Structure formats: structure tokens, C-alpha cells
mmCIF file of C-alpha atoms in Angstrom:
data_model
loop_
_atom_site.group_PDB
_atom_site.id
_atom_site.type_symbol
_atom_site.label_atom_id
_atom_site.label_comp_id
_atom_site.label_asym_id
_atom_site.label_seq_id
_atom_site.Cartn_x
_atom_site.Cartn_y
_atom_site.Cartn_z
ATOM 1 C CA UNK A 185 -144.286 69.277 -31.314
ATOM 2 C CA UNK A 186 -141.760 66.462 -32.184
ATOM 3 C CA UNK A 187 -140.712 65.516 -35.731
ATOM 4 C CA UNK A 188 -138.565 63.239 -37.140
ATOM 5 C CA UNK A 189 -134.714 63.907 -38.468
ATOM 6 C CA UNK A 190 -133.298 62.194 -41.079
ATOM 7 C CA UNK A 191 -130.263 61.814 -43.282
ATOM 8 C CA UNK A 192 -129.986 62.608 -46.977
ATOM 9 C CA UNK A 193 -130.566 58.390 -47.272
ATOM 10 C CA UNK A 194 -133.917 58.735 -45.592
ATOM 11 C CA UNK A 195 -132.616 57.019 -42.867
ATOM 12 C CA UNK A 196 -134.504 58.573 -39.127
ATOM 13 C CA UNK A 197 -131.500 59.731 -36.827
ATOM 14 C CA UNK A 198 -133.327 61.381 -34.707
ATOM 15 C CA UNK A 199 -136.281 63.949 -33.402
ATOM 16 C CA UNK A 200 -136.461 67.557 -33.312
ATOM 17 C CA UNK A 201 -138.604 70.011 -31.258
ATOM 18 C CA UNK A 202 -140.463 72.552 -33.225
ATOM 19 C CA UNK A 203 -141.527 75.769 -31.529
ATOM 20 C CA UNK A 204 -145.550 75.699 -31.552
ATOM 21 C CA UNK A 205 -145.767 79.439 -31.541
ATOM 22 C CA UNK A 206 -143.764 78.934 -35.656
ATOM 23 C CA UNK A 207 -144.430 75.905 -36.498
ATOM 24 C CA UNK A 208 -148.438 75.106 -34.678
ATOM 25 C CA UNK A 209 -150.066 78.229 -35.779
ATOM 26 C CA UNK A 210 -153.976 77.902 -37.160
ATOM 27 C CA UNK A 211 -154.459 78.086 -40.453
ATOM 28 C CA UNK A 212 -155.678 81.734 -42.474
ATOM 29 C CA UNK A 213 -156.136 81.099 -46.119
ATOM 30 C CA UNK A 214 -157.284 84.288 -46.380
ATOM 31 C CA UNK A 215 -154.264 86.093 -45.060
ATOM 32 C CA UNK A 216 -151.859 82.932 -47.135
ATOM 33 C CA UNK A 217 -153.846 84.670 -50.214
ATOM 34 C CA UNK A 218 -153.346 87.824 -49.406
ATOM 35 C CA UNK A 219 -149.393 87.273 -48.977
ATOM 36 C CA UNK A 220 -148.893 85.740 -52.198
ATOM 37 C CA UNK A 221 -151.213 88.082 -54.071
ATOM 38 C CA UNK A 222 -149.242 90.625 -52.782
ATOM 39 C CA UNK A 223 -145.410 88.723 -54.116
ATOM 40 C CA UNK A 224 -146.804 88.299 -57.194
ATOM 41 C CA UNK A 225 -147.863 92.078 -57.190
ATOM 42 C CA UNK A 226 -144.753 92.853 -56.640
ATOM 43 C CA UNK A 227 -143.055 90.721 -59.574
ATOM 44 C CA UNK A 228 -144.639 92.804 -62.011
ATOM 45 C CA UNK A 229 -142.353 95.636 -63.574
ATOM 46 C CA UNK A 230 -145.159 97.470 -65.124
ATOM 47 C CA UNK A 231 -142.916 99.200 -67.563
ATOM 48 C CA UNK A 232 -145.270 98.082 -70.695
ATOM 49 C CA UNK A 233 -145.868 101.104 -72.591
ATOM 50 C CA UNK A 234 -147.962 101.725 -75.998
ATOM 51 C CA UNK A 235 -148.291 104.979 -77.446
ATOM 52 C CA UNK A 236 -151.914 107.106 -78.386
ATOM 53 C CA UNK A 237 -153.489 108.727 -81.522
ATOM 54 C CA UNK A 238 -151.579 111.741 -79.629
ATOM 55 C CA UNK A 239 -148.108 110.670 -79.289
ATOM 56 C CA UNK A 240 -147.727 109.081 -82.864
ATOM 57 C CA UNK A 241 -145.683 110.962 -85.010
ATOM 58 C CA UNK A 242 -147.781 112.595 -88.275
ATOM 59 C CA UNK A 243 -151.469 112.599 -89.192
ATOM 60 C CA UNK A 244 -151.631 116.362 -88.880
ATOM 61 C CA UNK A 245 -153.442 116.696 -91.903
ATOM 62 C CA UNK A 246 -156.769 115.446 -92.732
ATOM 63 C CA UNK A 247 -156.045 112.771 -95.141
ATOM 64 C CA UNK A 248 -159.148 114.004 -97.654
ATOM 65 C CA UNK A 249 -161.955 116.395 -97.499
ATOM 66 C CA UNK A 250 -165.054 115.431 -95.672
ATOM 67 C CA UNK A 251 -167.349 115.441 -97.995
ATOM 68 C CA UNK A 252 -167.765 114.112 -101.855
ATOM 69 C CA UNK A 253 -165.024 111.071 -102.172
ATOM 70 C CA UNK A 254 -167.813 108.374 -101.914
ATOM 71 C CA UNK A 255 -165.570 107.099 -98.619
ATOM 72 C CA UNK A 256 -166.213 107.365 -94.607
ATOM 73 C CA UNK A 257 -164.759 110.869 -92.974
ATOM 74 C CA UNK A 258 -161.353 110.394 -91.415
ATOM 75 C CA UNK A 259 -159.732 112.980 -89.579
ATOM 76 C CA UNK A 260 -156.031 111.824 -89.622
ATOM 77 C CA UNK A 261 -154.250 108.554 -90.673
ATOM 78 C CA UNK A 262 -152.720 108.369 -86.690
ATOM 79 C CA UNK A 263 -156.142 107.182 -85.722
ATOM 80 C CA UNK A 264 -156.583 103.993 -84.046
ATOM 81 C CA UNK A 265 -158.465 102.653 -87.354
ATOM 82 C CA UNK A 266 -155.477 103.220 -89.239
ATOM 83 C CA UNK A 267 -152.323 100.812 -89.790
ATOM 84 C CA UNK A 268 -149.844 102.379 -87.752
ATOM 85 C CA UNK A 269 -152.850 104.321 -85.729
ATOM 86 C CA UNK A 270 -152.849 105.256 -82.141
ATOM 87 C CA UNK A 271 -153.589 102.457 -79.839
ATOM 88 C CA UNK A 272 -157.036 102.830 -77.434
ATOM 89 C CA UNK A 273 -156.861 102.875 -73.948
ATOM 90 C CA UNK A 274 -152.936 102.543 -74.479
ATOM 91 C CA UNK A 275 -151.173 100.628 -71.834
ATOM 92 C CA UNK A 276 -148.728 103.092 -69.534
ATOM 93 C CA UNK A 277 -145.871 102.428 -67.020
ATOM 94 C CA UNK A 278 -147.530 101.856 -63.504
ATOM 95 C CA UNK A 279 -146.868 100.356 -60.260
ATOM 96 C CA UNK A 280 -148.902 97.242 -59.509
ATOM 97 C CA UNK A 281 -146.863 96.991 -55.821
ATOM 98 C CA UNK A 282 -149.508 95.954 -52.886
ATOM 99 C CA UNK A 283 -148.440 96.585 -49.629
ATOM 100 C CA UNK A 284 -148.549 94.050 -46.651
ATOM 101 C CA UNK A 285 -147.341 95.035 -42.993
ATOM 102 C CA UNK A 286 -144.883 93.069 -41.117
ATOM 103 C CA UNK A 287 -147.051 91.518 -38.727
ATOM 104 C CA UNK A 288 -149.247 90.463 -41.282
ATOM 105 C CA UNK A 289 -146.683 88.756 -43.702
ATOM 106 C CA UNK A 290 -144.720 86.923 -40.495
ATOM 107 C CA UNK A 291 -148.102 85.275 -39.250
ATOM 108 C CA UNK A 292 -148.615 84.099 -43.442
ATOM 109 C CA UNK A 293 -145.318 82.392 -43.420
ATOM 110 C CA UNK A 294 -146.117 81.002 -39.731
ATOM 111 C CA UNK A 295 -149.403 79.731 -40.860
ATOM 112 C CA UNK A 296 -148.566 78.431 -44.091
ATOM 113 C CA UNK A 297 -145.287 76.558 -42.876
ATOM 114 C CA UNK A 298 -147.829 75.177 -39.720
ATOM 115 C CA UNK A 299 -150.100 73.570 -42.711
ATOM 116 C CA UNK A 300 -147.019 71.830 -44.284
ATOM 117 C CA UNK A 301 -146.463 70.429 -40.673
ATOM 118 C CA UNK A 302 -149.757 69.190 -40.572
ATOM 119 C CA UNK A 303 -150.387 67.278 -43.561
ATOM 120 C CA UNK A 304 -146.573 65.875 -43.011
ATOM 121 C CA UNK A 305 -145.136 67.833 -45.954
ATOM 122 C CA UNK A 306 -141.987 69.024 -43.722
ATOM 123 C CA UNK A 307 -139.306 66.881 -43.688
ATOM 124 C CA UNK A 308 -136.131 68.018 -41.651
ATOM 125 C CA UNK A 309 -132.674 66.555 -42.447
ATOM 126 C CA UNK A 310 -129.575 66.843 -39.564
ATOM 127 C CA UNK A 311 -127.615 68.280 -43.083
ATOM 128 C CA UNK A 312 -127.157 68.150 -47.108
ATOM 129 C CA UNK A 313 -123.497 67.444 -47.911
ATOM 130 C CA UNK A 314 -122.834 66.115 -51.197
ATOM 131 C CA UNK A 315 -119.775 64.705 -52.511
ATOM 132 C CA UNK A 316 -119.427 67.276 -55.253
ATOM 133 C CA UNK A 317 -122.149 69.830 -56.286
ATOM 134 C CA UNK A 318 -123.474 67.852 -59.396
ATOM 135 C CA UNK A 319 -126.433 67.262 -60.225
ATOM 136 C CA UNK A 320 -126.992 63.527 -59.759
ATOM 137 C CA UNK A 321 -126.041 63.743 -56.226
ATOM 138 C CA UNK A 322 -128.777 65.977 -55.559
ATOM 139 C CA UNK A 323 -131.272 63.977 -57.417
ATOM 140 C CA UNK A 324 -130.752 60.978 -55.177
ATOM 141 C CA UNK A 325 -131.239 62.765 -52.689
ATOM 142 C CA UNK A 326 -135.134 63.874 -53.758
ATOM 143 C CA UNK A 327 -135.383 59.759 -54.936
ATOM 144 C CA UNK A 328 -134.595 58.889 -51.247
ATOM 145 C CA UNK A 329 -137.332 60.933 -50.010
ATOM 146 C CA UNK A 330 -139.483 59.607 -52.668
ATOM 147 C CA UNK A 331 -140.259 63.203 -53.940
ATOM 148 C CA UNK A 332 -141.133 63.305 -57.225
ATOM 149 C CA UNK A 333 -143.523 66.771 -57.526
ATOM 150 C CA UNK A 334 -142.550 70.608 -56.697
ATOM 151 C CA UNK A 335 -139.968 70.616 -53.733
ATOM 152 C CA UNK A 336 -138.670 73.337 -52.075
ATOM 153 C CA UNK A 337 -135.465 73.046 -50.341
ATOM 154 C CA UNK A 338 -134.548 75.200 -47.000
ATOM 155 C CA UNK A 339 -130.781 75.408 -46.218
ATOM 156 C CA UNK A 340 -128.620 77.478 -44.017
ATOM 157 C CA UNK A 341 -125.662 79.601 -44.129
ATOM 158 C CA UNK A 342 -122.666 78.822 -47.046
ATOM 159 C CA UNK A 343 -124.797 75.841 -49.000
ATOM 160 C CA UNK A 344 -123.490 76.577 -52.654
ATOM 161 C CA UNK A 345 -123.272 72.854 -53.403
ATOM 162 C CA UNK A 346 -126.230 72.043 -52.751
ATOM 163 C CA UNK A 347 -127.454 75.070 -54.952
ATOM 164 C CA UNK A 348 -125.622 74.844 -57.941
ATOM 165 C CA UNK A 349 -126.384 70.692 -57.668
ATOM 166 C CA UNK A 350 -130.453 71.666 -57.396
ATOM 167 C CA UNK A 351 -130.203 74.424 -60.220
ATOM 168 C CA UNK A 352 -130.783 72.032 -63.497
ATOM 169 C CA UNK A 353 -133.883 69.881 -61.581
ATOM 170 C CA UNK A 354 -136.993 71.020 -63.275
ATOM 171 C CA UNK A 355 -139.894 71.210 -59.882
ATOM 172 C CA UNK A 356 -136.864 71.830 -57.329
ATOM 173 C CA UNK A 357 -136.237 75.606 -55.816
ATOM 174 C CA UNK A 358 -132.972 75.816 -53.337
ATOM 175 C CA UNK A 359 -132.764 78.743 -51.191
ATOM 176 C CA UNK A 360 -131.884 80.227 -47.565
ATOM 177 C CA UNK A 361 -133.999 79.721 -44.959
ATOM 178 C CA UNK A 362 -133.853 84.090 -44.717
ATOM 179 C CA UNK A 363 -134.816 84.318 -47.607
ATOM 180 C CA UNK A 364 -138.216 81.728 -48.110
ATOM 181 C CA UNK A 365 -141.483 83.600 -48.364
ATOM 182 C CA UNK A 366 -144.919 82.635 -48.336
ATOM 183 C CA UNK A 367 -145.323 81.782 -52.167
ATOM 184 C CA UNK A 368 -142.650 79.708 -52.037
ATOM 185 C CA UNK A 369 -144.290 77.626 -49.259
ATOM 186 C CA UNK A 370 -147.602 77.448 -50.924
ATOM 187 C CA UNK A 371 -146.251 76.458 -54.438
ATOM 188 C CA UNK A 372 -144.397 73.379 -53.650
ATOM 189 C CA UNK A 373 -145.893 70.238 -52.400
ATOM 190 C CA UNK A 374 -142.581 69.201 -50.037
ATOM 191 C CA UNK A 375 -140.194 71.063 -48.170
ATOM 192 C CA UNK A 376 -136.396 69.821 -46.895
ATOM 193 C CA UNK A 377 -135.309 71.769 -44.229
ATOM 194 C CA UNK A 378 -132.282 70.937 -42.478
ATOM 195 C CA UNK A 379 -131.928 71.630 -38.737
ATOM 196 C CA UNK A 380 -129.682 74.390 -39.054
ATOM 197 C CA UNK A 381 -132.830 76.384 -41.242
ATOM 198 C CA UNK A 382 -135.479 75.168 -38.789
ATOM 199 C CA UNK A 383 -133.323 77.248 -36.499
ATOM 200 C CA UNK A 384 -133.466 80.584 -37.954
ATOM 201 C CA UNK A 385 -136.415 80.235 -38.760
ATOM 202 C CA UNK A 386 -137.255 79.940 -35.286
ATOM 203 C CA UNK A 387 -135.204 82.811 -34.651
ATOM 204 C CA UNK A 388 -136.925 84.914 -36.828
ATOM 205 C CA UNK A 389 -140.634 83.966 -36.600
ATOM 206 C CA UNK A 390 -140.507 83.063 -32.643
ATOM 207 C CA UNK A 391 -142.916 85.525 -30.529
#
């Protein structure tokens, strides 16, 4: 599989090879759905914590005697009825962490990165240098490619210019080619890749 390589002016300078066994794999929405299901899992802190009519402090007494007041039969002001009651079915700490194998979440990222290929939403740059990591520079850049929607951009080893220049642009996410999962792939329409990050990705994916 051939692709085009261009500069950060949108200008072709070149063609790549892409390795069909990364970047040609058939396309598994279910296991794409199952690898982003599981990130987003494993976002979640699940530290939200509410106490019960058991843990709140008082309401040891019974607030009145059952019988003869003219009002309904309470048994202690901690009750969930009450202001300052227990709460029902309280929310506790717990881990909402799915598990997916290795295997599995490699052959997601293959087959979600092989989609972008298809529907030409991969577009690999030789390299991103900018003249000084500002903003502006970066945002030509994106106007070059015409790329107005969520973009994710895949860079290589020390790129801290081109991060700190992406950080302020609303629908853009910079970050190592290492480091790009599945839900990152799937959320953003385009991708930049230079060729050094087509590389390890390569590296990493090959079989």
C-alpha cells in the first residue's frame, strides 16, 4: 500500500509504503467498541461516595412516640425522608476497570488505523518543524491541510514544539505515536502522522 507524503504546506514530496499487515487490516467494529468501552472504563475513578441511614451521625432516638401525635410513625430523623437523612442505595467507591488482552487491543488499533486509511483520513507528513512553538504556526499548518474538525496529530520522539504550539487549538490532540490508543483514533475525523510515527508504529503493531 502506497500513500502520499507531504510537507507541513500540503505540498506532495513523496510516497510511503505502509505495511498491510498494520495498516490493511479488515475492519471489527465490534472489537473497535469493545477497545474504547474498555478506555473509557478505565477513566473512571469511582471514588464517589454517599453515606446511608447507617453511617449518618444521630437519629438514635425515635423522634416521637408511635402512636397519638395525629402525624405518620418515624423511627429516626437519619432516615432517608428526612433533611439530612441517609441516602438509598448510596453510591460506594468501586472499580469500573474492564479488562482487554493484548492481542485483542493491538488488532483494535490495527483495524481502526486500517479504516482511517481507507476512507483517506491518514495523512503522513516527511516532518512538523515550526519556527517557534506558538500557536499560529501550528494552526497553519491544520489550514494547509484544510482540516477544520477533530484532528489528531501522531509525532515521534522529542516533538515539544509542536505540542505546546497544538495545546490552545480547541478539536486538536498532539501526542506520541507510543502512546495513541484506539479512542483516540476513533474520536477524531483526521490524523497527521509524520514518517518517523508511521515507523514505530510499524514497529510495534507489525506481525
Amino acid at each position: 500500500m502506497q500513500v502520499k507524503v507531504y510537507n507541513s504546506k500540503a505540498s506532495e514530496v513523496g510516497q510511503l509504503k505502509l505495511d498491510d499487515a498494520v495498516f490493511g487490516c479488515e475492519y471489527n467494529e465490534a472489537l473497535i467498541h469493545q477497545a474504547v468501552v474498555a478506555y473509557q472504563a478505565n477513566q473512571r475513578q469511582g471514588t464517589k461516595s454517599t453515606l446511608t441511614r447507617t453511617e449518618v451521625r444521630g437519629g438514635g432516638i425515635k423522634p416521637w412516640r408511635q402512636k397519638g401525635t395525629g402525624r405518620a410513625r418515624q423511627g429516626s430523623i437519619r432516615a432517608p425522608q428526612w433533611i439530612k437523612g441517609g441516602v438509598v442505595f448510596a453510591p460506594k467507591p468501586r472499580d469500573f476497570s474492564k479488562k482487554l488482552n493484548k492481542k485483542m487491543k493491538a488488532q483494535a488499533f490495527r483495524s481502526a488505523l486500517s479504516y482511517k486509511v481507507a476512507n483517506n483520513e491518514l495523512v503522513v507528513v516527511d516532518e512538523l518543524k515550526l519556527d517557534a512553538p506558538k500557536t499560529k504556526y501550528m494552526a497553519e499548518i491544520l489550514k494547509n491541510f484544510k482540516f477544520d474538525k477533530r484532528t489528531l496529530v501522531l509525532v515521534s520522539g522529542d516533538a515539544t514544539d509542536v505540542v505546546r504550539a497544538g495545546a490552545n487549538i480547541e478539536k486538536l490532540t498532539v501526542t506520541d505515536a507510543n502512546l495513541a490508543n484506539v479512542y483516540q483514533l476513533v474520536s477524531n475525523v483526521a490524523i497527521i502522522a509524520t514518517k518517523d510515527a508511521i515507523k514505530k508504529i510499524e514497529e510495534a503493531y507489525s506481525l
